[in-house]
Amino acid sequence: MRRTPALVVLLALTLLVALLTSSAGTARAAAQPAADTDCAPLALAPFGDPGDAIGKATVAPEGSACFTVAVTEPGLHLVSLDDSHNEAHRQVYAADGTEVDCYGSEFATQGMCDLAAAGTYTVKVSNSGWEDEDTAVSVVPLGSTRGCADGTGTGWDLPTVSRTSVTPVEVDCQPFDAKPGERIRLTHGTKVYGEDVAWITDGSGSRICPHFPEDGEDSCVLPGDGPYRVLSQVSGGEKGFPAEFAVKVRRLNDPQGCRTAPVRPYGPLEQQDFTTNPCHTFTAGKAGSYLVHAVDQDGNTGPVRVYDASGRTVCWAEDPCRIPDAGTYTAVLDGSYPYPGSPQGLIVLDRASDSGCVATGMGLHKGELSSAGQYDCLTLSAPRGASVAALTPLSSAGVHAEVEVLDRDGTAQCDAEKLANGDCALTGTAPYRALVHTDDGGEDATGTYAVDFRRTDAESDCPALPAGSFADGGAKATLATGDGVFAHCLSIPAGAHTGTEVFQLIATSGGVAAKFSVVDSTGRKVCDRFATTNGWTVCGLTPGKAHTVLVTGRDQAATYTLTRRDVTASADSAGCARTAAAKVGGPSVTGAYDTPGTLRCHQVTTGAATDVVHIDVRDALGTANIAVLGGDGTVECSFRNRSCAATGSTTHQVLVQTPVNLKAAPEYHLDALRIAGADGPAPECTRVPSVAYGYGPITGTLDESHTAVCAVLPTAGFDHFDAEITDTTGTSTTAVPALYNSSWTNGCSLYIPSGYRCSSGGSSAGSSPSVFVLGLPEKASSTSYSARLACSSVLCGPDRVDVTAISPTTAVGGTKPTLTITGTALSTGATVRLSKSGSTLTAKTLSVSADNRTVTASLT
């Protein structure tokens, strides 16, 4: 449509008003892309404060604004955008309307555009959000030097220069003196928490160093001819703008301005020279493992990054640092933050050196770490092949000492954990040295320490730990700590132990936790127990070998008893009462209980190792747990408050305990019922023909003379049941189910508040028969029960048929037809139950085709 003269006048007046009422560089919002003549002019911005060279616009939702910029020198330009809600985006168009690719380089900074020809370009800002966007843009020619800061060097002793960015669209330039091929480390950041980006460039403005340096390096070998600059931009800060920031460029090859640090002897450190200069150089006399640590005035220490003479990384804050060759190396103590931190010093120790080491024998050694970062070196008298322990207090008034053992060449032999357990086997080349230090800082970095060294592979003067029993008054060892004593050792002669024993440590006074480990004469740890005031563990002892027991506590007044008791078939019958497994429905065994933590033992016997025994413990409080071990001491049921099945032995040792943090009932009841043998499930167990829809309900009564009932269920793998169990008298305590699969794992678990759920297990959907046991409640000695297992699947058991078709669908002539049921059956001899229009039809006979696909049922 041709414009009328009136319309042309109106448009001209509107444009004139817009130009008169807007400040220079401010654009009007437009609903559609505007022609160049409608866009506000925008001057190229210098580096640093852009001043008035910022285009600002409030852009409506789905709207846009535009600016024109005149480019006189072709090359890279950074078009920066700042918006209030992060919903705006920028586009740049050449004079002919083609869009400029501003995201072409993999390492380009966002908004970096190659404006390849001189001329006028249009910058368009669009709002894709739901509310107005306050936007600002700038265009900075990256190849220019206008506004760059004064040049700087790359020496490590130069001060960090802090500068200020006034707006997110500001770009800053820092020239630096460097030559091609030098390896430069760049760090940058805001003084308070903020976001920024920086890159090394030459005269082009492009990123000439990879965004991700090669091989994990944090530096760059300068390419090209220079001159070199760092371009940077602060995009956000915790306190907004203006934002203080810094960039720092330092040379790593032939570094200048670094402090020199010696390789020190072990032992007390001379006065540290703390400095904010993060660069230190040291000379390694030979290749090997070195400790290269920073230490600050607050006593904090840690490994630092180390570079070789070319500036490549040798160690990335590793401990120890493996130096490949003799020579001078550079250690840098700071990270990626450019501002200096607290003053620090450098500690370098040669792990292969014996300078400052002190000879010590087996036994107690006391020392002092008088300065943060100190390592003491103790030369041990143990020969190659020996096994040693280095015990330290679990806590103390002095430092928390860490100990490791090295050989003559500085090769690690054992860490603190192995030394604490006593299973440190010395290999490598003697003599061996223990290094003692602490990883703690502050006030905890200095103080006294104690280490108790022990041989665990040879006869020692450790007193014997006698064989105890579960009978009252059984033999035990009594130990005490305090007055400088925090550790004990005990010996077990080679011929004075069985294959499996239970060790129990009890704090009888002081309430101080202690731990123990048991090591055989070859130096192999056979068991241990973490720190406790009442704890036990089952320990498999090495046949024909002597053993050492190491007990470690604190240097505090406390007393303990340590016992070891046989838990194999040879267990003392006086303390581990023997009883034959009863048939299902037989009586329980009553046991008297003592204080929480006391271990009671019962030995359950059966006629054959193929017998399977259901074992459970019950008490009025529900706090007693059981562990079950076979004739050779193998753990058959782990320590828990749940029934289990044991097989494979004619004797089963049952340990009963109420945990020390719970209240104990005065007596408990032990159920030990034979539920299966070599010929299958026990005859007392009801044989159930089908569990397609579940099992039950069954009803009856249980008491201490008739403790359980059982059934053999034709389950399939992956069957799941909801156990619906009630007491018919209304009591809240109800009977407890167990469902054992072919591997005799109990598949029933209690879910609160819904009740028990049981699964048959199995590795496939095929037939997997189960034995169901319903026993007395946990906290009651009798119950009148009603129990049902409801199949929670569509159908359960191997007799289920997944029906796909039934033919015929209706009866003919009033007769009862033979139905052909097409589907999948898991086994022959199954029962089919069909329901139609509310009537239930039960199959009288059933046959399954050879391919288990077609099922034919004759109905009555």
XYZ file of C-alpha atoms in Angstrom, residues 176 178 201-203 225-229:
10
model
C 53.276 -7.892 29.567
C 57.617 -11.807 27.336
C 46.592 -12.817 23.281
C 48.925 -11.111 20.865
C 48.043 -8.176 18.627
C 55.885 -13.130 17.811
C 54.012 -10.967 20.315
C 53.660 -8.406 21.682
C 51.560 -10.188 24.332
C 48.649 -9.003 26.400
